Backbone as JSON, one array per atom type, in Angstrom:
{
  "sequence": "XXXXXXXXXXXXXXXXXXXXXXXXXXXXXXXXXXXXXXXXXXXXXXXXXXXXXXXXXXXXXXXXXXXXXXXXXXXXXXXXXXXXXXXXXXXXXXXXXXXXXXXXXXXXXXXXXXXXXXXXXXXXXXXXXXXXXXXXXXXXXXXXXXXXXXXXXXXXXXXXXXXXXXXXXXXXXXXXXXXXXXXXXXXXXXXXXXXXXXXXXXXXXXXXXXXXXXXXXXXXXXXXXXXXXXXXXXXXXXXXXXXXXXXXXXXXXXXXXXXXXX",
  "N": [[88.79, 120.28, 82.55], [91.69, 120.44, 85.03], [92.84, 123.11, 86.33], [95.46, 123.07, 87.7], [98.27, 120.87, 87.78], [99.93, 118.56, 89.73], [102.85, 116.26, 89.68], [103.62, 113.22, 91.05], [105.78, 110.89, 92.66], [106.15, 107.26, 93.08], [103.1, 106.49, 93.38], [101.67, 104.26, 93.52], [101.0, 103.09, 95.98], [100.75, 103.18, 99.45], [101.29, 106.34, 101.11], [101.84, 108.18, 99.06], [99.77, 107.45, 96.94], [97.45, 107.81, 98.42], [98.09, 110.56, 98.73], [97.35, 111.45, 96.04], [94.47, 110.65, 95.52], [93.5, 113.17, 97.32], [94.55, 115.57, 96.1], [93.42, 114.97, 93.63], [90.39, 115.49, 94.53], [90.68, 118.15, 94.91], [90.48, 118.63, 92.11], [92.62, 118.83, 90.78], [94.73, 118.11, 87.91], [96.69, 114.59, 87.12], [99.94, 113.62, 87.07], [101.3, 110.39, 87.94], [103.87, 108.23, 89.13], [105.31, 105.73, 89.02], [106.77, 101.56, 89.7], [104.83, 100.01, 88.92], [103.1, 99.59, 86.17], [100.51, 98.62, 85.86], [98.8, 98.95, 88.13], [99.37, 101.68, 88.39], [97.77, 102.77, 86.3], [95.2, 101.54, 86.68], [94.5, 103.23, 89.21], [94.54, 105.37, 87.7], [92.49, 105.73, 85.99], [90.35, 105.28, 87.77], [90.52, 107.3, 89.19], [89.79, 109.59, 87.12], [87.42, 108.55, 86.77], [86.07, 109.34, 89.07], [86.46, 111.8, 89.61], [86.84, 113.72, 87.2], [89.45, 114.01, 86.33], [92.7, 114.62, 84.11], [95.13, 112.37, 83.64], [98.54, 111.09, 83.41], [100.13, 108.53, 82.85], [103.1, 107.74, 84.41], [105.48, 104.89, 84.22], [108.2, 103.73, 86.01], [111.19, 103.01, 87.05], [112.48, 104.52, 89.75], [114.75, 104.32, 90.44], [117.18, 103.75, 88.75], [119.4, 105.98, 87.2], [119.33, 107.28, 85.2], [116.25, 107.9, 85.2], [115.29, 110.36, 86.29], [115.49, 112.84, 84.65], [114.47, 111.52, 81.94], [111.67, 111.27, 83.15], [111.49, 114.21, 83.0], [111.3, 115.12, 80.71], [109.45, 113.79, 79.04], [107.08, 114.5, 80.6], [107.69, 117.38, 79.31], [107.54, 116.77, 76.79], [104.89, 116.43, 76.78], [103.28, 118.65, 77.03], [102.77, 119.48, 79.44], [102.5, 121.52, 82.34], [103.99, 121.51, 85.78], [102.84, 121.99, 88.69], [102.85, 121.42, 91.27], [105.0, 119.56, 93.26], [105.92, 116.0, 94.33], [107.52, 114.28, 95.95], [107.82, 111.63, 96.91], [108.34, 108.95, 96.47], [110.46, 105.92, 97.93], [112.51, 104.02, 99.78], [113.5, 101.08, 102.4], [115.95, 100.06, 104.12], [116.39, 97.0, 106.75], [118.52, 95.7, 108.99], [121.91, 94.82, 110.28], [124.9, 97.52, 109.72], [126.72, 96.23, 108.31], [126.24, 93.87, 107.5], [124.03, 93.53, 105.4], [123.22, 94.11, 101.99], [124.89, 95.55, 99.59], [124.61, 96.65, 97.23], [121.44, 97.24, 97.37], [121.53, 98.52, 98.91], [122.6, 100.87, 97.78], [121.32, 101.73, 95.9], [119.01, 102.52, 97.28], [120.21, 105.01, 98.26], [120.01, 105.81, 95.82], [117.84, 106.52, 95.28], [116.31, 107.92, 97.35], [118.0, 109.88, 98.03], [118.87, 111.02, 95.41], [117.59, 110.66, 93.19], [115.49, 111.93, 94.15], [116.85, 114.62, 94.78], [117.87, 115.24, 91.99], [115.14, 115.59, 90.53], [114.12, 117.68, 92.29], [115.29, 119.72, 91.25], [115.3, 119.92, 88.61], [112.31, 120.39, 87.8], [111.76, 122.61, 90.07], [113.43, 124.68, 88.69], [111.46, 125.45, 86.45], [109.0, 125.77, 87.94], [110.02, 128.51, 88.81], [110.82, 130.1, 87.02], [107.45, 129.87, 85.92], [107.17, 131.21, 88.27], [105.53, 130.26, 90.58], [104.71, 127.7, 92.7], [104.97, 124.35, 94.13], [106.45, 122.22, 96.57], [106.69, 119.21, 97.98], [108.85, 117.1, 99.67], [109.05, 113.7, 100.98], [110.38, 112.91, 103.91], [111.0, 111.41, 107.47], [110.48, 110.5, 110.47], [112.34, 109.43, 111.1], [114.59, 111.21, 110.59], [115.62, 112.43, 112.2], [116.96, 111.6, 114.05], [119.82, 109.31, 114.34], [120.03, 105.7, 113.49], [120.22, 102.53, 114.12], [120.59, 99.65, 112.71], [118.95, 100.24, 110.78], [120.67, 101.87, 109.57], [121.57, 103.24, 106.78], [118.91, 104.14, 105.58], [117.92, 106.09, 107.48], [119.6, 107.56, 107.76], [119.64, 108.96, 105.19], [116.88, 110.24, 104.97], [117.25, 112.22, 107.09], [119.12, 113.79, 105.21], [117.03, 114.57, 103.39], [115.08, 116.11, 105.02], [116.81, 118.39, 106.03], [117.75, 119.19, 103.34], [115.37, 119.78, 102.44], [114.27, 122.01, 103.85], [116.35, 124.16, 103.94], [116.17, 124.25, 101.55], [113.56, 125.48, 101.3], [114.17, 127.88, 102.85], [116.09, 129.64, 101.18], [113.71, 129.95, 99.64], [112.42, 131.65, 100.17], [111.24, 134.25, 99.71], [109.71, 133.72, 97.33], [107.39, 133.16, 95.4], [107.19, 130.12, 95.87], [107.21, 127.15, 97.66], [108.6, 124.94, 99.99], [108.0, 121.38, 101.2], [108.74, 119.68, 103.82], [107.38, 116.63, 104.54], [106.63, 114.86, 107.42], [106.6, 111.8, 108.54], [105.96, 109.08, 110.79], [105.91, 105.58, 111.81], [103.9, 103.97, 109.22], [101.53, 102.35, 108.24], [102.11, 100.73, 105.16], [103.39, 99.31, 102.76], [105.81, 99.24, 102.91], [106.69, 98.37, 105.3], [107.53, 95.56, 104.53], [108.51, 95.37, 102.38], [111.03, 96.42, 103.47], [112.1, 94.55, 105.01], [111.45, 94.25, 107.69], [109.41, 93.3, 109.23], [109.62, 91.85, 111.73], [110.9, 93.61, 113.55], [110.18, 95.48, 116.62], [109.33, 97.9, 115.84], [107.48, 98.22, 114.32], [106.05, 95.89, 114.83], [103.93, 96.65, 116.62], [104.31, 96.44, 119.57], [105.75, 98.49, 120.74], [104.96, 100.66, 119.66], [102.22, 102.46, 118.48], [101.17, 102.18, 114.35], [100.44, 104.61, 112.11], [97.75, 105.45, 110.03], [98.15, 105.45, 106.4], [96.38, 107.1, 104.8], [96.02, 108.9, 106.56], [98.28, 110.09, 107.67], [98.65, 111.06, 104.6], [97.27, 113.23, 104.62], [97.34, 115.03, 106.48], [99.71, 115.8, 105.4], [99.23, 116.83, 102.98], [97.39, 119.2, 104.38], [99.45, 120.66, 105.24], [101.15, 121.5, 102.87], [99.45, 122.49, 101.02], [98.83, 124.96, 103.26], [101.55, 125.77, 103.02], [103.72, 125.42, 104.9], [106.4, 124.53, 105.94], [107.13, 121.74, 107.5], [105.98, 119.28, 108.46], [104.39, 117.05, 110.93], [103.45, 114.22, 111.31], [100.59, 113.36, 113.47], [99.95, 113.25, 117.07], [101.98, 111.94, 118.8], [104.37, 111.05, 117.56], [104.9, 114.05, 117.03], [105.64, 114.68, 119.86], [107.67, 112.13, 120.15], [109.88, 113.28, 118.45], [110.07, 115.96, 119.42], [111.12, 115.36, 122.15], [113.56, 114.37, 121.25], [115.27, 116.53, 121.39], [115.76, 116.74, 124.05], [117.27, 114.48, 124.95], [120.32, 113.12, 125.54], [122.67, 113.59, 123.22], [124.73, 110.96, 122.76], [123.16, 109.12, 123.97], [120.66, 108.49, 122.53], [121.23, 107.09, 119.94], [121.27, 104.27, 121.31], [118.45, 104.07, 122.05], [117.25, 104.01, 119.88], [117.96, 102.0, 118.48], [117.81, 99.99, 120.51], [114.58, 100.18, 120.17], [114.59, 99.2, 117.48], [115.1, 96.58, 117.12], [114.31, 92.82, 116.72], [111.58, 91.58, 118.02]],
  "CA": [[90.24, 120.39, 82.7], [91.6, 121.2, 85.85], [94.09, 124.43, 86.35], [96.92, 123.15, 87.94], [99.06, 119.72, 87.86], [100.39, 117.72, 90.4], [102.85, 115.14, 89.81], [103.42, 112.44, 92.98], [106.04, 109.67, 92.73], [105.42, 106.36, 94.39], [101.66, 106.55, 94.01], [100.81, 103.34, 93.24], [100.18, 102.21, 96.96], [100.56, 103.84, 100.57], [100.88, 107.83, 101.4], [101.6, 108.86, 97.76], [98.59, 106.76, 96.37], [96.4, 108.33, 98.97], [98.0, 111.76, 98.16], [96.7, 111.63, 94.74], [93.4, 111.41, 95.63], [93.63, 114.24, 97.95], [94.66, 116.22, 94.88], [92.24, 114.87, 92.57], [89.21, 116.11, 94.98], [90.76, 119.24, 94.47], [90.74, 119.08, 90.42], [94.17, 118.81, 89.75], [95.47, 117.07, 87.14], [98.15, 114.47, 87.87], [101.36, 112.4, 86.47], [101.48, 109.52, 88.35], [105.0, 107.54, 88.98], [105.97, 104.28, 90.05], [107.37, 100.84, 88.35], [104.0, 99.2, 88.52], [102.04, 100.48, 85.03], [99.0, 98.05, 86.1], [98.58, 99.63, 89.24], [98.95, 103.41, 88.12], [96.32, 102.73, 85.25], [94.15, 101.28, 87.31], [94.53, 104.35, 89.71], [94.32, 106.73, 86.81], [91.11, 105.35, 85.41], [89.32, 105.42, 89.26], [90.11, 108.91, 89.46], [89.31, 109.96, 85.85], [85.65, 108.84, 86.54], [85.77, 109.99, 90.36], [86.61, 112.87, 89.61], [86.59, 114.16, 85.68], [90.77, 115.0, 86.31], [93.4, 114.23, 83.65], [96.41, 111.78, 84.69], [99.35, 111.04, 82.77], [100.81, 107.84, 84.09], [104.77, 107.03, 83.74], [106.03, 103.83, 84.64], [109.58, 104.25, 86.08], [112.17, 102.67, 88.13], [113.22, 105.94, 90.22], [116.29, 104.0, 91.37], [117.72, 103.78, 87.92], [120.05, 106.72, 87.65], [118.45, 107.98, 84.3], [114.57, 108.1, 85.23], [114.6, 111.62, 86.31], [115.6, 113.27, 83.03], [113.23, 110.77, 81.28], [110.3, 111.7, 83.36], [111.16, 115.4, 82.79], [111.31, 114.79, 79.14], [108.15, 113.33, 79.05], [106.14, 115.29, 81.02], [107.89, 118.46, 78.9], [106.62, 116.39, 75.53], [103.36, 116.16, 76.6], [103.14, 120.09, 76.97], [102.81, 119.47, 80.75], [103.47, 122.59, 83.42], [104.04, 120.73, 86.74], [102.77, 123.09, 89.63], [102.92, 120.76, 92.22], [105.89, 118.38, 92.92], [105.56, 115.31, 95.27], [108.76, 113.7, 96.07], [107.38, 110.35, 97.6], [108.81, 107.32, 96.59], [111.48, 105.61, 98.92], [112.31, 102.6, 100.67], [114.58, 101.17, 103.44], [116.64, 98.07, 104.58], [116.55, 96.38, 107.81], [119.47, 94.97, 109.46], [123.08, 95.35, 110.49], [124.83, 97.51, 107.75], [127.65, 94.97, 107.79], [125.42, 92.09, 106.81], [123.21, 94.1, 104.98], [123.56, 94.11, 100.7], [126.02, 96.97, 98.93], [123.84, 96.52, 95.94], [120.4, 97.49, 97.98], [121.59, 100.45, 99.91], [123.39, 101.8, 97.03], [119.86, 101.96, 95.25], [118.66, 103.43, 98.07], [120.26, 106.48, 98.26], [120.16, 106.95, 94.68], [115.94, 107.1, 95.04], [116.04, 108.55, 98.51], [118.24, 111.19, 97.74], [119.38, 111.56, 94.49], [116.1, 111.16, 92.13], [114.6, 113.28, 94.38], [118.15, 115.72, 94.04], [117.24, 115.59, 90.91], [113.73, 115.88, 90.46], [113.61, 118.9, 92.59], [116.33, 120.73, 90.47], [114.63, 120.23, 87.0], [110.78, 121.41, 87.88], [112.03, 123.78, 90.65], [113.61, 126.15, 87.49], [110.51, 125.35, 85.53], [108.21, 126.61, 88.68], [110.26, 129.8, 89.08], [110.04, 130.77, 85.38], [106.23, 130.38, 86.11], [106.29, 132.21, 89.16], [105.22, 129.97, 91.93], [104.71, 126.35, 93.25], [105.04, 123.62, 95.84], [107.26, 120.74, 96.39], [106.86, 118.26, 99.09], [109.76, 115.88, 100.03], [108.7, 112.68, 101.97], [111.12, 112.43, 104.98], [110.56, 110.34, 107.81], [110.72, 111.01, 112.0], [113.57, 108.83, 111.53], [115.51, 112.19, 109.71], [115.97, 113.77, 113.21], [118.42, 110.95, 115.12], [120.76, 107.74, 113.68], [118.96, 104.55, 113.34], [121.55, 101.4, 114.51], [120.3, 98.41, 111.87], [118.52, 100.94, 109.69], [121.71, 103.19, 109.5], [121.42, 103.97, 105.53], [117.92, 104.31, 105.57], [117.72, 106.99, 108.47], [120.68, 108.98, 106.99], [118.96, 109.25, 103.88], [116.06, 110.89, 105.19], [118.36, 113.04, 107.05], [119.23, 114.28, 104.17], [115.91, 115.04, 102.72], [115.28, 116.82, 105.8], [117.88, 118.88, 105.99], [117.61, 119.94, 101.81], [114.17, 120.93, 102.07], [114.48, 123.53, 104.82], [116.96, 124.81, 103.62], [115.73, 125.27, 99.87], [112.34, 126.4, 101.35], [114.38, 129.14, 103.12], [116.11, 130.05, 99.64], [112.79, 130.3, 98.36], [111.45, 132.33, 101.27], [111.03, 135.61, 99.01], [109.18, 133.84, 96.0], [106.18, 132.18, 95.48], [107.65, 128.97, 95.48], [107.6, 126.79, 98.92], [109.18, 123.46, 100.06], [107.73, 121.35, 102.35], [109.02, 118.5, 104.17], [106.33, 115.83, 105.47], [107.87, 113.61, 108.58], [105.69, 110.48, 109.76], [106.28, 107.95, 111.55], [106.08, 104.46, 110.93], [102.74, 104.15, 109.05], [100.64, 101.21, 107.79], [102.04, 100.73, 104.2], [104.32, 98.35, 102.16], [107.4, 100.02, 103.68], [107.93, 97.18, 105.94], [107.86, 94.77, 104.3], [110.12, 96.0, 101.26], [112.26, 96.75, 104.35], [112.08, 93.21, 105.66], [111.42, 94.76, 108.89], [108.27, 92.81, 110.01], [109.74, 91.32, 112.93], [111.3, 94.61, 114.09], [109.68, 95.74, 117.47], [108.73, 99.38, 115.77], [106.41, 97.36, 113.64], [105.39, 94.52, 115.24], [102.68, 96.25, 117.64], [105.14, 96.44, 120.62], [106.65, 99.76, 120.79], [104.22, 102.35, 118.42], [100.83, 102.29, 116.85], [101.41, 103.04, 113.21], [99.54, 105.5, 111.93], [97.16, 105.01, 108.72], [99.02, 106.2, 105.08], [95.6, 108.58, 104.53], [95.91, 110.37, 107.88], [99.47, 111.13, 107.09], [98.47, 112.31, 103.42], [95.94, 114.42, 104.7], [97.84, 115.93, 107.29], [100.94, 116.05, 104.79], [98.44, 117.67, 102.27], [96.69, 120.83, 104.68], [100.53, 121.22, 105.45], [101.49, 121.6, 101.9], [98.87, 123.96, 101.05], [99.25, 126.2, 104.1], [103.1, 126.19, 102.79], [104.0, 124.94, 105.8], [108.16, 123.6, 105.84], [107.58, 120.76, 108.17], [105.08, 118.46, 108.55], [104.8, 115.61, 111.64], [101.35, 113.85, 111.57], [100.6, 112.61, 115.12], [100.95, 113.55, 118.6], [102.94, 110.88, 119.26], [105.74, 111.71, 116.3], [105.68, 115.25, 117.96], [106.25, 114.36, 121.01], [109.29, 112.01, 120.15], [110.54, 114.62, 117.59], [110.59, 117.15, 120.8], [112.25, 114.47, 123.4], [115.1, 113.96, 121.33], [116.0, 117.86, 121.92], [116.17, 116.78, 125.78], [117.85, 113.5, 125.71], [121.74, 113.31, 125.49], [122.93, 112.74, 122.01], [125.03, 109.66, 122.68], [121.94, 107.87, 124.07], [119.54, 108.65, 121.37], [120.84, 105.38, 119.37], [121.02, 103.1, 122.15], [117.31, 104.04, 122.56], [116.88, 103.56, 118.52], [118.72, 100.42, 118.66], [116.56, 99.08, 121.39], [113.12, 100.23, 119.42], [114.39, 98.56, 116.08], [115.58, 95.0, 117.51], [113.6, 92.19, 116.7], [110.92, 91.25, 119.18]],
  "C": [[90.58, 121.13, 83.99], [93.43, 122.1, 85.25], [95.34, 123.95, 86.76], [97.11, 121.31, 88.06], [99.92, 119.3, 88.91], [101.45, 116.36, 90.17], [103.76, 114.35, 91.08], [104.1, 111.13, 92.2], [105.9, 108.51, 93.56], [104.15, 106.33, 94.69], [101.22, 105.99, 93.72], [100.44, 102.59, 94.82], [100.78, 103.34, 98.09], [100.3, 105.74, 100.29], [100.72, 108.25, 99.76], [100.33, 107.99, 96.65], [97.28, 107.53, 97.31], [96.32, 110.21, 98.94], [97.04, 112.14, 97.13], [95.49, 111.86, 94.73], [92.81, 112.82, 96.33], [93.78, 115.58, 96.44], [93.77, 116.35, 93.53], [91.07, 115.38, 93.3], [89.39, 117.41, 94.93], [91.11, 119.75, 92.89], [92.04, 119.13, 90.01], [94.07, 117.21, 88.93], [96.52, 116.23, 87.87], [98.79, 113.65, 86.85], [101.97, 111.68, 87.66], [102.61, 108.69, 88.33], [105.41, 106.3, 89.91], [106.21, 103.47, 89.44], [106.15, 99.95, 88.12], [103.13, 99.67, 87.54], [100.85, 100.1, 85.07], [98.5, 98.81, 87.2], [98.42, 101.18, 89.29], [97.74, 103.41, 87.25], [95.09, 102.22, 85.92], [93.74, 102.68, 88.31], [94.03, 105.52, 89.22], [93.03, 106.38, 86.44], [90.25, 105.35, 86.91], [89.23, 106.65, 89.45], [89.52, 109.75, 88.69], [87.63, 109.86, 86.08], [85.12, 109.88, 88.1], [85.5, 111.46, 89.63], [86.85, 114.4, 88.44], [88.55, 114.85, 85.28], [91.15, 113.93, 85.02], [94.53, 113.6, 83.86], [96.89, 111.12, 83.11], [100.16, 110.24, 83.44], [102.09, 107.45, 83.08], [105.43, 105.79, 84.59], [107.47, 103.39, 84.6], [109.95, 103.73, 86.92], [113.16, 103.75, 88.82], [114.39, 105.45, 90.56], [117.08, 103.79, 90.36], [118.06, 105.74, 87.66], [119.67, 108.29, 85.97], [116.7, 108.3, 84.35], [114.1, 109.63, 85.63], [114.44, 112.41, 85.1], [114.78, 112.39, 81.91], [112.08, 110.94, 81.63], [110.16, 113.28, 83.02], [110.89, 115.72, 81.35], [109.99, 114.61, 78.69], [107.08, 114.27, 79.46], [106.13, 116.58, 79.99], [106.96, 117.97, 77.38], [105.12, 116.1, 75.28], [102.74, 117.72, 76.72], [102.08, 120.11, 78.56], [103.32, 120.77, 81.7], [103.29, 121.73, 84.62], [104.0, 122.06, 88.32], [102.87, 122.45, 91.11], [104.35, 119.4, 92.14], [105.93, 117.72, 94.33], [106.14, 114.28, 95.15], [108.21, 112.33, 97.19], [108.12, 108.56, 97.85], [110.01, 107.43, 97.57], [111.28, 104.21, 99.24], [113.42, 102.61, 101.67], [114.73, 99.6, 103.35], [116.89, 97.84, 105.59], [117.7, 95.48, 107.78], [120.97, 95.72, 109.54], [123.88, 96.12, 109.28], [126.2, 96.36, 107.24], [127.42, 93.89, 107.25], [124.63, 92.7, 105.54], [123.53, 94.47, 103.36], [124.42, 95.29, 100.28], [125.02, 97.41, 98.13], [122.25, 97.45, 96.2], [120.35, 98.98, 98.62], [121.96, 102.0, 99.16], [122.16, 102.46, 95.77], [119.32, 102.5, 96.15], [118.39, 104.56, 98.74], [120.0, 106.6, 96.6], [118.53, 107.15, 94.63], [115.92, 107.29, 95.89], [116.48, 109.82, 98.09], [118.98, 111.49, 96.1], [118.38, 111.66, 93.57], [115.65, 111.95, 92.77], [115.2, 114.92, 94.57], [117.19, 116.61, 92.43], [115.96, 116.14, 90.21], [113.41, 117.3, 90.53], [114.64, 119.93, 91.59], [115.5, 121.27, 88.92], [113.51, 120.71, 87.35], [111.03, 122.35, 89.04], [112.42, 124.71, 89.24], [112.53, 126.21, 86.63], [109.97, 126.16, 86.65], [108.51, 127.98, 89.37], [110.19, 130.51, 87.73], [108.34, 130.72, 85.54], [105.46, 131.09, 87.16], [105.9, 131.76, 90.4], [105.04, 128.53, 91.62], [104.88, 126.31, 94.23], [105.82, 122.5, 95.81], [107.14, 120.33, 97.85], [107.62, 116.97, 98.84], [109.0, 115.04, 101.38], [109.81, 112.32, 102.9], [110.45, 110.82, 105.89], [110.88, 111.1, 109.66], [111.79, 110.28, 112.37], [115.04, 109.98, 110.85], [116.0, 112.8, 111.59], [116.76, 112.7, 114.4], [119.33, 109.56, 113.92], [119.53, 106.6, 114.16], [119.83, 103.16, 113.2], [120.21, 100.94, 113.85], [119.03, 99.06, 110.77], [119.21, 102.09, 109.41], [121.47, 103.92, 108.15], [120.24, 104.79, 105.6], [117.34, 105.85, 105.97], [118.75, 108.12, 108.09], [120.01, 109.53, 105.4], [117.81, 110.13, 104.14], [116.46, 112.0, 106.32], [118.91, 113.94, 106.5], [118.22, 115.38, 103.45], [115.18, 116.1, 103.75], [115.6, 118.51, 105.96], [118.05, 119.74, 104.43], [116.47, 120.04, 101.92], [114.03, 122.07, 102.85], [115.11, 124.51, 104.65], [116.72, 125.41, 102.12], [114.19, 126.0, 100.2], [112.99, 128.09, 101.93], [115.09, 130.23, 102.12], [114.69, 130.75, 98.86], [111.89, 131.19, 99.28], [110.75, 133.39, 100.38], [110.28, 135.3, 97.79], [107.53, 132.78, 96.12], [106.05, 130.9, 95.54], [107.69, 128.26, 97.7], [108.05, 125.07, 98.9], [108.52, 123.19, 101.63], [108.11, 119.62, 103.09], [108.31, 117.59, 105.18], [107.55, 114.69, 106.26], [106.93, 112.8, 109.35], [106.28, 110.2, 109.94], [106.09, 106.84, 110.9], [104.42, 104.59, 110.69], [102.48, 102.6, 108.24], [100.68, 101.6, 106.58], [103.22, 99.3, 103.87], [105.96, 98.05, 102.57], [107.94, 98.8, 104.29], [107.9, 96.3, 105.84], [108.72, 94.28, 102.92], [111.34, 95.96, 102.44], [112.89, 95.37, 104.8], [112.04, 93.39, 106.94], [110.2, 94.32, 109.72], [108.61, 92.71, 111.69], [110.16, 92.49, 114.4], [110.09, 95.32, 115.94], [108.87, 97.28, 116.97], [107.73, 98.88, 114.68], [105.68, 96.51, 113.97], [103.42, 94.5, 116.49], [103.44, 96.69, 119.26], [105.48, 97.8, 121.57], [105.52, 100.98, 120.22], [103.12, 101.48, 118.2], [101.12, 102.66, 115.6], [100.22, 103.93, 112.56], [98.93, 104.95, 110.26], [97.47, 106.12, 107.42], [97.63, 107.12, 104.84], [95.48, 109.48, 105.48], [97.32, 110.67, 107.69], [98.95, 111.54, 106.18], [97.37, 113.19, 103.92], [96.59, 115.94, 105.77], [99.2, 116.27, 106.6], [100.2, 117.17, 103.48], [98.0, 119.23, 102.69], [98.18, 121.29, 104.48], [101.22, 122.22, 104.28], [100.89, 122.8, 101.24], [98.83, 124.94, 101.73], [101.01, 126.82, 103.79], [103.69, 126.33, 104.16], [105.85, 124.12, 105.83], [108.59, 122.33, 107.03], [106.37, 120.1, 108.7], [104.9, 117.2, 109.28], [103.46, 115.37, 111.77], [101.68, 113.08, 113.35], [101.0, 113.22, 115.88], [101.59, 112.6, 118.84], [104.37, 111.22, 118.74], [105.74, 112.98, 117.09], [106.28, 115.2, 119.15], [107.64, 113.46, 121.09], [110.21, 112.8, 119.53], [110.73, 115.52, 118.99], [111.29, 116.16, 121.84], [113.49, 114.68, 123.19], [115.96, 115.53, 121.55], [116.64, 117.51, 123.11], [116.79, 115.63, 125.63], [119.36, 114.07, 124.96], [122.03, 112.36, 124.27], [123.44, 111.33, 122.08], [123.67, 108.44, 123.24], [120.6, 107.59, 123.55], [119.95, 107.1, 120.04], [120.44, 104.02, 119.84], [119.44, 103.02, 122.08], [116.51, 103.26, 121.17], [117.04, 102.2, 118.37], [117.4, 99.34, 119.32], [115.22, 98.7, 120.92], [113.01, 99.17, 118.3], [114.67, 96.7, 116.02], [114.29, 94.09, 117.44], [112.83, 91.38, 117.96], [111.08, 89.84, 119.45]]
}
């Protein structure tokens, strides 16, 4: 049995699937979340022998507006403490937002920022009644300018941003830390949920993407050093520091330009 618990939404495929194991080589337990239940069980049973941990998989549509309070429920009925929390899932939508669905975006924020609102609210008061923890929110290097034809998307992580820095500095004085990981575009499912293949920041053109286990790994030391900001890559640092120097109004044009189909 290991000592402490982990649970990691979104970990049936890219960064939060490669988190998990990161976590399992260090003996944690985990509770696994995403809407595929074939895909977490399969996950949970690879690590179970890897690694002798316990996993507790829930099969949840985070974008339904009840799944947080149902996973906290759950986890609480299984006589679960949750010492680790790993705010992962997400998605995005490519294209103008005028063309672009109501229906899609409006699901968007509610599992960009509002399950993970949520999330962090209910096991944050649980991990200060026990004294300490960790929470990592999954941003994006698109949180730190506007994003013309991924406008929702980029405000949403914005967001997430922006509320973990600020609750890690809340929590400066306790044993408790927040930490907000910020890749770049990375080699996962992302873009093509997004419908963003053709996009020039995908295509090869513009960026290398980086590989979803070298972000979790570098989103992982971060997490354990209690670290409140996390950019894998020199590359991501280096545009993360530009946009200090360029002149706000021409920081979309430049976005604009990156995200246009090749």
């Amino acid at each position: 049995m290991a000592a402490k618990t982990a649970l990691i939404t979104g970990a049936s495929s890219g960064i939060g699937y490669e988190l998990s194991f990161l976590f399992a080589q260090d003996k944690y337990n985990l509770v696994l979340i995403a809407r595929s239940s074939e895909k977490l069980h399969e996950l949970a049973k690879n690590l179970g022998t890897r690694y002798g941990i316990d996993t507790l998989v829930i099969s949840k549509d985070l974008s339904e507006a009840s799944a947080p309070e149902e996973i906290y429920q759950e986890v609480q009925q299984a006589g679960i403490s949750i010492d680790v929390l790993v705010n992962n899932a997400g998605y995005g939508r490519y294209g103008s937002f005028v063309d672009t669905e109501l229906e899609k975006e409006l699901s968007m924020i509610q599992l960009n920022v509002v399950t993970l609102t949520h999330l962090t609210k209910l096991f944050l008061r649980d991990m200060r009644q026990q004294g300490s923890g960790k929470i990592m929110n999954v941003a994006s290097t698109a949180a730190f300018q506007p994003g013309p034809l991924m406008a929702v998307y980029y405000a949403t992580k914005a967001y997430v941003l922006s509320f973990s820095e600020a609750l890690n500095n809340e929590l400066a004085d306790t044993e408790i830390s927040v930490t907000a990981l910020c890749p770049g575009p990375t080699v996962t499912d992302f873009q093509k949920t997004a419908a963003m293949e053709k996009s020039r920041l995908v295509s090869g053109k513009t960026l290398v993407l980086m590989d979803a286990a070298r972000v979790a790994e570098a989103g992982y030391h971060g997490l354990m050093n209690n670290k409140a900001l996390v950019i894998p890559g020199v590359m991501n640092k280096l545009l993360v520091s530009s946009l200090r120097l360029t002149p706000r109004f021409v920081v979309p044009h430049i976005v604009k330009f990156i995200q246009k189909e090749s």
